[in-house]
PDB file of C-alpha atoms in Angstrom:
ATOM      1  CA  MET A  15     164.349  84.897  23.629  1.00  0.00           C
ATOM      2  CA  ASN A  16     167.146  85.565  20.910  1.00  0.00           C
ATOM      3  CA  ASN A  17     171.259  85.462  21.571  1.00  0.00           C
ATOM      4  CA  ASN A  18     171.631  89.030  21.686  1.00  0.00           C
ATOM      5  CA  THR A  19     168.940  90.179  24.381  1.00  0.00           C
ATOM      6  CA  LYS A  20     170.251  87.589  26.651  1.00  0.00           C
ATOM      7  CA  LEU A  21     173.470  88.744  25.810  1.00  0.00           C
ATOM      8  CA  MET A  22     172.374  92.231  27.141  1.00  0.00           C
ATOM      9  CA  HIS A  23     170.678  91.372  29.894  1.00  0.00           C
ATOM     10  CA  GLU A  24     174.002  89.942  30.930  1.00  0.00           C
ATOM     11  CA  GLU A  25     176.030  92.658  29.854  1.00  0.00           C
ATOM     12  CA  LYS A  26     173.962  95.049  32.236  1.00  0.00           C
ATOM     13  CA  ILE A  27     174.318  93.506  34.588  1.00  0.00           C
ATOM     14  CA  LEU A  28     177.990  92.993  34.247  1.00  0.00           C
ATOM     15  CA  GLN A  29     178.265  96.699  34.433  1.00  0.00           C
ATOM     16  CA  GLU A  30     176.275  97.261  37.476  1.00  0.00           C
ATOM     17  CA  ALA A  31     178.024  94.928  39.187  1.00  0.00           C
ATOM     18  CA  MET A  32     181.526  96.624  38.341  1.00  0.00           C
ATOM     19  CA  SER A  33     180.558 100.123  38.478  1.00  0.00           C
ATOM     20  CA  ASN A  34     179.963  98.558  42.184  1.00  0.00           C
ATOM     21  CA  GLY A  35     183.023  96.966  42.886  1.00  0.00           C
ATOM     22  CA  ILE A  36     182.798  93.611  42.399  1.00  0.00           C
ATOM     23  CA  SER A  37     185.560  92.408  40.424  1.00  0.00           C
ATOM     24  CA  SER A  38     186.366  88.910  40.847  1.00  0.00           C
ATOM     25  CA  ARG A  39     185.155  86.817  38.233  1.00  0.00           C
ATOM     26  CA  LYS A  40     184.597  83.523  40.435  1.00  0.00           C
ATOM     27  CA  GLU A  41     181.793  86.342  42.001  1.00  0.00           C
ATOM     28  CA  LEU A  42     180.577  87.982  38.239  1.00  0.00           C
ATOM     29  CA  ALA A  43     180.024  84.769  37.519  1.00  0.00           C
ATOM     30  CA  ASN A  44     178.400  83.336  40.763  1.00  0.00           C
ATOM     31  CA  LEU A  45     175.893  86.443  40.262  1.00  0.00           C
ATOM     32  CA  LEU A  46     175.231  86.455  37.082  1.00  0.00           C
ATOM     33  CA  ALA A  47     174.685  82.471  37.938  1.00  0.00           C
ATOM     34  CA  GLN A  48     172.139  82.982  40.926  1.00  0.00           C
ATOM     35  CA  VAL A  49     170.237  85.795  38.567  1.00  0.00           C
ATOM     36  CA  ALA A  50     169.833  83.631  34.862  1.00  0.00           C
ATOM     37  CA  HIS A  51     168.579  81.512  37.109  1.00  0.00           C
ATOM     38  CA  GLU A  52     165.804  83.403  39.322  1.00  0.00           C
ATOM     39  CA  SER A  53     164.749  85.145  36.470  1.00  0.00           C
ATOM     40  CA  ASP A  54     164.382  82.130  33.815  1.00  0.00           C
ATOM     41  CA  ASN A  55     166.964  83.120  31.926  1.00  0.00           C
ATOM     42  CA  PHE A  56     166.347  87.220  31.987  1.00  0.00           C
ATOM     43  CA  SER A  57     163.350  85.765  30.129  1.00  0.00           C
ATOM     44  CA  THR A  58     160.942  86.872  33.264  1.00  0.00           C
ATOM     45  CA  MET A  59     161.044  90.708  33.973  1.00  0.00           C
ATOM     46  CA  GLU A  60     157.284  90.315  35.516  1.00  0.00           C
ATOM     47  CA  GLU A  61     155.784  88.127  37.269  1.00  0.00           C
ATOM     48  CA  ASN A  62     153.304  85.906  35.862  1.00  0.00           C
ATOM     49  CA  LEU A  63     150.498  85.376  37.778  1.00  0.00           C
ATOM     50  CA  ASN A  64     147.812  83.601  35.230  1.00  0.00           C
ATOM     51  CA  TYR A  65     146.919  80.865  36.944  1.00  0.00           C
ATOM     52  CA  SER A  66     144.040  78.967  36.930  1.00  0.00           C
ATOM     53  CA  ALA A  67     141.764  77.443  39.777  1.00  0.00           C
ATOM     54  CA  LYS A  68     143.987  73.879  39.999  1.00  0.00           C
ATOM     55  CA  ARG A  69     147.153  75.531  39.999  1.00  0.00           C
ATOM     56  CA  LEU A  70     145.619  77.601  42.893  1.00  0.00           C
ATOM     57  CA  ALA A  71     144.744  75.295  44.817  1.00  0.00           C
ATOM     58  CA  GLN A  72     148.269  73.147  44.243  1.00  0.00           C
ATOM     59  CA  LEU A  73     150.626  76.202  45.103  1.00  0.00           C
ATOM     60  CA  TRP A  74     148.462  77.414  48.109  1.00  0.00           C
ATOM     61  CA  PRO A  75     146.217  74.613  49.119  1.00  0.00           C
ATOM     62  CA  LYS A  76     145.438  76.191  52.766  1.00  0.00           C
ATOM     63  CA  ARG A  77     144.618  79.008  50.866  1.00  0.00           C
ATOM     64  CA  TYR A  78     142.888  77.520  47.798  1.00  0.00           C
ATOM     65  CA  ALA A  79     141.786  73.575  48.321  1.00  0.00           C
ATOM     66  CA  ASP A  80     139.474  72.642  50.017  1.00  0.00           C
ATOM     67  CA  GLY A  81     138.676  68.942  51.794  1.00  0.00           C
ATOM     68  CA  ASN A  82     139.388  67.221  48.972  1.00  0.00           C
ATOM     69  CA  HIS A  83     141.710  69.221  47.631  1.00  0.00           C
ATOM     70  CA  ASN A  84     140.148  70.474  44.882  1.00  0.00           C
ATOM     71  CA  PRO A  85     139.283  74.468  44.162  1.00  0.00           C
ATOM     72  CA  ASN A  86     137.722  75.744  46.498  1.00  0.00           C
ATOM     73  CA  GLU A  87     135.373  78.641  45.797  1.00  0.00           C
ATOM     74  CA  LYS A  88     137.760  81.170  46.360  1.00  0.00           C
ATOM     75  CA  ALA A  89     140.172  80.248  44.306  1.00  0.00           C
ATOM     76  CA  LEU A  90     137.252  79.291  41.088  1.00  0.00           C
ATOM     77  CA  ASN A  91     136.260  83.114  41.669  1.00  0.00           C
ATOM     78  CA  ILE A  92     140.224  84.415  41.211  1.00  0.00           C
ATOM     79  CA  ALA A  93     141.328  82.133  38.939  1.00  0.00           C
ATOM     80  CA  LYS A  94     142.522  83.545  35.425  1.00  0.00           C
ATOM     81  CA  ASN A  95     142.711  87.308  36.829  1.00  0.00           C
ATOM     82  CA  PRO A  96     146.566  87.720  37.354  1.00  0.00           C
ATOM     83  CA  GLU A  97     145.244  91.417  39.480  1.00  0.00           C
ATOM     84  CA  LYS A  98     142.586  89.409  41.369  1.00  0.00           C
ATOM     85  CA  ILE A  99     145.745  86.341  42.791  1.00  0.00           C
ATOM     86  CA  ALA A 100     148.218  89.423  43.481  1.00  0.00           C
ATOM     87  CA  ASN A 101     145.687  90.971  45.689  1.00  0.00           C
ATOM     88  CA  ASP A 102     144.962  88.235  47.580  1.00  0.00           C
ATOM     89  CA  VAL A 103     147.986  86.186  47.710  1.00  0.00           C
ATOM     90  CA  TYR A 104     149.590  89.080  48.873  1.00  0.00           C
ATOM     91  CA  SER A 105     147.588  90.716  50.891  1.00  0.00           C
ATOM     92  CA  ASN A 106     149.049  91.408  55.009  1.00  0.00           C
ATOM     93  CA  ARG A 107     151.946  90.663  53.465  1.00  0.00           C
ATOM     94  CA  MET A 108     155.860  92.837  52.952  1.00  0.00           C
ATOM     95  CA  GLY A 109     154.640  96.129  54.112  1.00  0.00           C
ATOM     96  CA  ASN A 110     150.838  95.289  52.107  1.00  0.00           C
ATOM     97  CA  GLY A 111     147.334  96.605  52.444  1.00  0.00           C
ATOM     98  CA  ASN A 112     145.096  94.406  52.515  1.00  0.00           C
ATOM     99  CA  SER A 113     143.562  92.937  49.059  1.00  0.00           C
ATOM    100  CA  ASN A 114     141.265  96.256  48.644  1.00  0.00           C
ATOM    101  CA  SER A 115     143.917  98.614  48.969  1.00  0.00           C
ATOM    102  CA  GLY A 116     145.752  97.122  45.668  1.00  0.00           C
ATOM    103  CA  ASP A 117     149.295  97.146  47.219  1.00  0.00           C
ATOM    104  CA  GLY A 118     149.784  93.430  46.137  1.00  0.00           C
ATOM    105  CA  TYR A 119     149.523  93.485  42.342  1.00  0.00           C
ATOM    106  CA  ARG A 120     150.960  97.466  41.646  1.00  0.00           C
ATOM    107  CA  TYR A 121     154.279  95.803  43.984  1.00  0.00           C
ATOM    108  CA  ARG A 122     154.190  92.258  42.641  1.00  0.00           C
ATOM    109  CA  GLY A 123     157.374  90.446  41.510  1.00  0.00           C
ATOM    110  CA  ARG A 124     159.561  92.416  38.858  1.00  0.00           C
ATOM    111  CA  GLY A 125     163.455  92.637  37.561  1.00  0.00           C
ATOM    112  CA  TYR A 126     165.803  89.973  37.771  1.00  0.00           C
ATOM    113  CA  ILE A 127     165.270  89.007  41.482  1.00  0.00           C
ATOM    114  CA  GLN A 128     161.467  89.838  41.016  1.00  0.00           C
ATOM    115  CA  LEU A 129     161.293  92.471  43.513  1.00  0.00           C
ATOM    116  CA  THR A 130     158.138  91.959  45.667  1.00  0.00           C
ATOM    117  CA  GLY A 131     155.796  93.638  47.620  1.00  0.00           C
ATOM    118  CA  ARG A 132     155.184  97.381  49.636  1.00  0.00           C
ATOM    119  CA  SER A 133     158.207  97.260  51.770  1.00  0.00           C
ATOM    120  CA  ASN A 134     160.872  95.806  49.306  1.00  0.00           C
ATOM    121  CA  TYR A 135     159.976  98.584  46.929  1.00  0.00           C
ATOM    122  CA  GLU A 136     160.357 100.776  49.428  1.00  0.00           C
ATOM    123  CA  MET A 137     163.497  99.622  50.040  1.00  0.00           C
ATOM    124  CA  ALA A 138     165.443  99.913  46.790  1.00  0.00           C
ATOM    125  CA  THR A 139     163.430 103.835  46.384  1.00  0.00           C
ATOM    126  CA  LYS A 140     165.108 104.883  49.913  1.00  0.00           C
ATOM    127  CA  GLU A 141     169.118 102.628  48.482  1.00  0.00           C
ATOM    128  CA  LEU A 142     168.704 103.502  44.844  1.00  0.00           C
ATOM    129  CA  GLN A 143     166.403 106.775  45.260  1.00  0.00           C
ATOM    130  CA  ILE A 144     164.257 106.000  42.581  1.00  0.00           C
ATOM    131  CA  ASP A 145     160.596 106.479  43.068  1.00  0.00           C
ATOM    132  CA  LEU A 146     159.340 102.675  42.531  1.00  0.00           C
ATOM    133  CA  ILE A 147     156.682 103.082  45.175  1.00  0.00           C
ATOM    134  CA  ASN A 148     154.720 105.786  42.679  1.00  0.00           C
ATOM    135  CA  LYS A 149     156.227 103.772  39.646  1.00  0.00           C
ATOM    136  CA  PRO A 150     156.506 100.042  40.579  1.00  0.00           C
ATOM    137  CA  GLU A 151     157.012  99.531  36.484  1.00  0.00           C
ATOM    138  CA  LEU A 152     160.525 101.064  36.272  1.00  0.00           C
ATOM    139  CA  ALA A 153     161.599  97.712  37.961  1.00  0.00           C
ATOM    140  CA  ALA A 154     161.013  95.743  35.272  1.00  0.00           C
ATOM    141  CA  THR A 155     163.208  97.312  33.069  1.00  0.00           C
ATOM    142  CA  SER A 156     166.700  96.368  32.328  1.00  0.00           C
ATOM    143  CA  GLU A 157     169.053  99.080  33.874  1.00  0.00           C
ATOM    144  CA  VAL A 158     166.868  99.518  37.284  1.00  0.00           C
ATOM    145  CA  ALA A 159     166.601  95.877  37.492  1.00  0.00           C
ATOM    146  CA  ALA A 160     169.892  95.478  37.066  1.00  0.00           C
ATOM    147  CA  LYS A 161     170.690  98.041  39.896  1.00  0.00           C
ATOM    148  CA  ILE A 162     167.878  96.502  42.462  1.00  0.00           C
ATOM    149  CA  ALA A 163     170.045  92.792  41.552  1.00  0.00           C
ATOM    150  CA  ILE A 164     172.971  94.308  43.125  1.00  0.00           C
ATOM    151  CA  LEU A 165     171.752  95.637  45.498  1.00  0.00           C
ATOM    152  CA  TYR A 166     170.406  92.928  46.701  1.00  0.00           C
ATOM    153  CA  TRP A 167     172.998  91.028  45.958  1.00  0.00           C
ATOM    154  CA  GLU A 168     175.226  92.732  48.374  1.00  0.00           C
ATOM    155  CA  LYS A 169     172.315  93.843  51.337  1.00  0.00           C
ATOM    156  CA  ARG A 170     171.768  88.962  50.667  1.00  0.00           C
ATOM    157  CA  VAL A 171     175.128  87.653  50.740  1.00  0.00           C
ATOM    158  CA  PRO A 172     177.757  88.216  52.947  1.00  0.00           C
ATOM    159  CA  ASP A 173     181.188  88.363  51.224  1.00  0.00           C
ATOM    160  CA  SER A 174     182.186  85.208  52.143  1.00  0.00           C
ATOM    161  CA  HIS A 175     180.067  83.545  50.475  1.00  0.00           C
ATOM    162  CA  LYS A 176     179.991  85.193  47.438  1.00  0.00           C
ATOM    163  CA  GLU A 177     182.552  83.262  45.060  1.00  0.00           C
ATOM    164  CA  ASN A 178     180.682  80.163  46.558  1.00  0.00           C
ATOM    165  CA  VAL A 179     178.118  78.622  44.414  1.00  0.00           C
ATOM    166  CA  ARG A 180     176.447  76.760  47.550  1.00  0.00           C
ATOM    167  CA  GLN A 181     176.507  79.057  49.784  1.00  0.00           C
ATOM    168  CA  ALA A 182     175.134  81.888  48.299  1.00  0.00           C
ATOM    169  CA  THR A 183     172.400  79.358  46.631  1.00  0.00           C
ATOM    170  CA  LYS A 184     171.160  78.742  50.368  1.00  0.00           C
ATOM    171  CA  TYR A 185     170.742  83.362  50.982  1.00  0.00           C
ATOM    172  CA  ILE A 186     169.118  83.440  47.692  1.00  0.00           C
ATOM    173  CA  ASN A 187     167.288  80.984  48.136  1.00  0.00           C
ATOM    174  CA  GLY A 188     166.266  79.834  51.096  1.00  0.00           C
ATOM    175  CA  GLY A 189     167.770  76.763  49.935  1.00  0.00           C
ATOM    176  CA  LEU A 190     169.119  74.350  47.676  1.00  0.00           C
ATOM    177  CA  ASN A 191     166.095  73.938  44.970  1.00  0.00           C
ATOM    178  CA  GLY A 192     167.996  74.073  41.192  1.00  0.00           C
ATOM    179  CA  LEU A 193     171.921  73.987  43.132  1.00  0.00           C
ATOM    180  CA  ALA A 194     173.055  71.443  39.662  1.00  0.00           C
ATOM    181  CA  ASP A 195     171.209  74.471  37.245  1.00  0.00           C
ATOM    182  CA  ARG A 196     173.073  76.880  39.188  1.00  0.00           C
ATOM    183  CA  GLN A 197     176.293  75.480  39.145  1.00  0.00           C
ATOM    184  CA  ASN A 198     176.299  74.721  35.638  1.00  0.00           C
ATOM    185  CA  LYS A 199     175.867  78.252  34.586  1.00  0.00           C
ATOM    186  CA  TYR A 200     178.619  79.264  36.886  1.00  0.00           C
ATOM    187  CA  ASP A 201     180.964  77.366  34.962  1.00  0.00           C
ATOM    188  CA  GLU A 202     179.995  78.639  31.736  1.00  0.00           C
ATOM    189  CA  TYR A 203     180.090  82.210  32.540  1.00  0.00           C
ATOM    190  CA  TYR A 204     183.321  81.156  34.302  1.00  0.00           C
ATOM    191  CA  GLN A 205     184.269  79.947  31.149  1.00  0.00           C
ATOM    192  CA  LYS A 206     183.142  82.928  29.464  1.00  0.00           C
ATOM    193  CA  LEU A 207     183.980  85.164  32.011  1.00  0.00           C
ATOM    194  CA  THR A 208     187.648  86.258  30.728  1.00  0.00           C
ATOM    195  CA  PRO A 209     189.938  89.390  31.756  1.00  0.00           C
ATOM    196  CA  GLU A 210     189.597  90.428  28.301  1.00  0.00           C
ATOM    197  CA  TYR A 211     186.216  90.112  27.870  1.00  0.00           C
ATOM    198  CA  LEU A 212     185.349  91.787  31.284  1.00  0.00           C
ATOM    199  CA  ASP A 213     187.799  94.453  30.321  1.00  0.00           C
ATOM    200  CA  LYS A 214     185.182  95.399  27.134  1.00  0.00           C
ATOM    201  CA  ILE A 215     182.710  94.917  29.131  1.00  0.00           C
ATOM    202  CA  GLN A 216     183.945  97.490  31.029  1.00  0.00           C
ATOM    203  CA  LYS A 217     184.244  99.771  28.809  1.00  0.00           C
ATOM    204  CA  GLY A 218     180.443  99.223  27.070  1.00  0.00           C
ATOM    205  CA  GLN A 219     181.968  97.671  24.122  1.00  0.00           C
ATOM    206  CA  GLN A 220     179.859  95.002  23.803  1.00  0.00           C
ATOM    207  CA  HIS A 221     176.662  95.284  21.637  1.00  0.00           C
ATOM    208  CA  SER A 222     175.443  99.133  23.147  1.00  0.00           C
ATOM    209  CA  SER A 223     172.946  99.175  20.317  1.00  0.00           C
ATOM    210  CA  ASN A 224     170.782  96.776  22.332  1.00  0.00           C
ATOM    211  CA  ALA A 225     171.018  98.215  25.561  1.00  0.00           C
ATOM    212  CA  GLN A 226     167.108  99.717  25.110  1.00  0.00           C
ATOM    213  CA  TYR A 227     165.591  96.971  23.979  1.00  0.00           C
ATOM    214  CA  ASP A 228     164.335  95.157  26.953  1.00  0.00           C
ATOM    215  CA  ASP A 229     163.455  98.743  27.901  1.00  0.00           C
ATOM    216  CA  PHE A 230     160.626  98.281  25.173  1.00  0.00           C
ATOM    217  CA  SER A 231     160.131  94.960  25.804  1.00  0.00           C
ATOM    218  CA  ALA A 232     159.301  95.739  29.432  1.00  0.00           C
ATOM    219  CA  LEU A 233     157.015  98.942  28.236  1.00  0.00           C
ATOM    220  CA  VAL A 234     154.733  96.792  26.104  1.00  0.00           C
ATOM    221  CA  SER A 235     154.118  93.897  28.963  1.00  0.00           C
ATOM    222  CA  ASN A 236     153.075  96.680  31.152  1.00  0.00           C
ATOM    223  CA  LEU A 237     150.919  98.527  28.226  1.00  0.00           C
ATOM    224  CA  ILE A 238     149.571  94.773  26.979  1.00  0.00           C
ATOM    225  CA  ASN A 239     148.656  93.954  30.584  1.00  0.00           C
ATOM    226  CA  ASP A 240     147.269  97.042  31.339  1.00  0.00           C
ATOM    227  CA  LYS A 241     143.420  96.321  32.748  1.00  0.00           C
ATOM    228  CA  ASP A 242     143.199  99.327  34.067  1.00  0.00           C
ATOM    229  CA  GLY A 243     144.410 101.941  32.447  1.00  0.00           C
ATOM    230  CA  SER A 244     146.592 102.996  35.021  1.00  0.00           C
ATOM    231  CA  PHE A 245     149.778 102.857  33.542  1.00  0.00           C
ATOM    232  CA  THR A 246     148.968 104.475  30.417  1.00  0.00           C
ATOM    233  CA  LYS A 247     147.394 106.970  32.556  1.00  0.00           C
ATOM    234  CA  GLN A 248     150.767 107.808  33.436  1.00  0.00           C
ATOM    235  CA  LEU A 249     153.274 107.146  31.631  1.00  0.00           C
ATOM    236  CA  LEU A 250     151.205 110.028  29.105  1.00  0.00           C
ATOM    237  CA  ALA A 251     151.237 111.907  32.036  1.00  0.00           C
ATOM    238  CA  ASP A 252     154.958 111.422  32.729  1.00  0.00           C
ATOM    239  CA  ASN A 253     156.045 112.317  28.928  1.00  0.00           C
ATOM    240  CA  LYS A 254     153.046 115.080  28.508  1.00  0.00           C
ATOM    241  CA  ASP A 255     155.632 117.429  26.789  1.00  0.00           C
ATOM    242  CA  ILE A 256     156.739 114.659  24.008  1.00  0.00           C
ATOM    243  CA  VAL A 257     152.827 113.489  23.685  1.00  0.00           C
ATOM    244  CA  ASP A 258     152.002 117.688  23.410  1.00  0.00           C
ATOM    245  CA  ALA A 259     154.298 118.432  20.427  1.00  0.00           C
ATOM    246  CA  PHE A 260     153.278 114.415  19.328  1.00  0.00           C
ATOM    247  CA  ASN A 261     149.688 115.385  18.452  1.00  0.00           C
ATOM    248  CA  ALA A 262     150.824 118.806  17.239  1.00  0.00           C
ATOM    249  CA  LYS A 263     153.060 117.045  14.595  1.00  0.00           C
ATOM    250  CA  VAL A 264     150.003 114.906  13.649  1.00  0.00           C
ATOM    251  CA  GLN A 265     147.326 118.345  13.528  1.00  0.00           C
ATOM    252  CA  GLU A 266     149.704 119.664  10.864  1.00  0.00           C
ATOM    253  CA  LYS A 267     149.879 116.630   9.441  1.00  0.00           C
ATOM    254  CA  ILE A 268     146.141 116.452   8.875  1.00  0.00           C
ATOM    255  CA  LYS A 269     145.775 120.163   8.522  1.00  0.00           C
ATOM    256  CA  GLN A 270     148.478 120.031   5.541  1.00  0.00           C
ATOM    257  CA  GLU A 271     146.885 116.727   3.741  1.00  0.00           C
ATOM    258  CA  GLU A 272     142.994 118.697   4.371  1.00  0.00           C
ATOM    259  CA  GLN A 273     144.712 121.637   1.629  1.00  0.00           C
ATOM    260  CA  GLN A 274     146.353 119.299   0.039  1.00  0.00           C
ATOM    261  CA  THR A 275     142.872 117.372  -0.787  1.00  0.00           C
ATOM    262  CA  ILE A 276     141.736 121.156  -1.067  1.00  0.00           C
ATOM    263  CA  ALA A 277     144.642 121.875  -3.908  1.00  0.00           C
ATOM    264  CA  GLN A 278     143.479 118.684  -5.608  1.00  0.00           C
ATOM    265  CA  GLU A 279     139.947 118.885  -5.869  1.00  0.00           C
ATOM    266  CA  ALA A 280     140.326 122.010  -7.446  1.00  0.00           C
ATOM    267  CA  GLN A 281     142.372 121.496  -9.628  1.00  0.00           C
ATOM    268  CA  ARG A 282     140.809 119.064 -10.494  1.00  0.00           C
ATOM    269  CA  GLU A 283     137.964 121.187 -11.320  1.00  0.00           C
ATOM    270  CA  VAL A 284     139.701 122.751 -13.360  1.00  0.00           C
ATOM    271  CA  VAL A 285     141.215 120.057 -15.749  1.00  0.00           C
ATOM    272  CA  GLU A 286     137.368 119.106 -16.183  1.00  0.00           C
ATOM    273  CA  LYS A 287     135.926 122.582 -17.002  1.00  0.00           C
ATOM    274  CA  SER A 288     138.944 122.552 -19.701  1.00  0.00           C
ATOM    275  CA  PHE A 289     138.321 119.403 -20.825  1.00  0.00           C
ATOM    276  CA  GLY A 290     134.954 120.046 -21.413  1.00  0.00           C
ATOM    277  CA  GLY A 291     133.987 118.236 -17.914  1.00  0.00           C
ATOM    278  CA  ARG A 292     135.570 114.930 -19.464  1.00  0.00           C
ATOM    279  CA  SER A 293     137.166 113.172 -15.791  1.00  0.00           C
ATOM    280  CA  PHE A 294     140.405 111.691 -15.865  1.00  0.00           C
ATOM    281  CA  SER A 295     139.194 109.449 -12.573  1.00  0.00           C
TER     282      SER A 295
END
């Protein structure tokens, strides 16, 4: 990820946080540090479930390993198939239905905090008034991901611990995994988030031209991973007016080119007749 893209993600989160009344330099630095760590420096906006059978056995040994710690038959059957893996791993959990419901893959981890599970998507839908149940892919866009991250931060981390990296990590991670990296990131962000810098962010003066970059990246990612065509169909349906207008322009362009070709052929015939059938091709 280039620096401009990383900066865009940081600023999107800061703008959302500040618009929700978060102004403490320490809290903002802690928030960014935690989110940056959880999202692998903002590079993971959608959960990667493309696991090999061996990796499945390592991650979920009770489910996918045999008595010798080798991949079992189920692991071999679903390996390298993200949809099947998600539907199995997340079945009957976090508000999801069984493996045949498709909920596991539909509500897989997305966004800066990897929002996962139907119940969490329902919660975010209710709190943010954004339909993430029918359009879960929105959670992978920078704008919505920032809103979800702030919602999660406000609900998950007590006010008394929002400026403390160690304590906040316990509420976000459930332990202290990656504490050193989170602390290093906090130190870097605290130095960066000067009052002057935050003032510019609040006024929207920093890299506003890059604001839609990640939304486009997420769109491309969803199209690439659209195995069953459902995302593409929904995208076309949601943008029917734009699609129809585009198709109309295409048809008009085709007609113009056809007319131009006919005119060129007619002109060529006239020229050939005028010069005794000689061609200039």
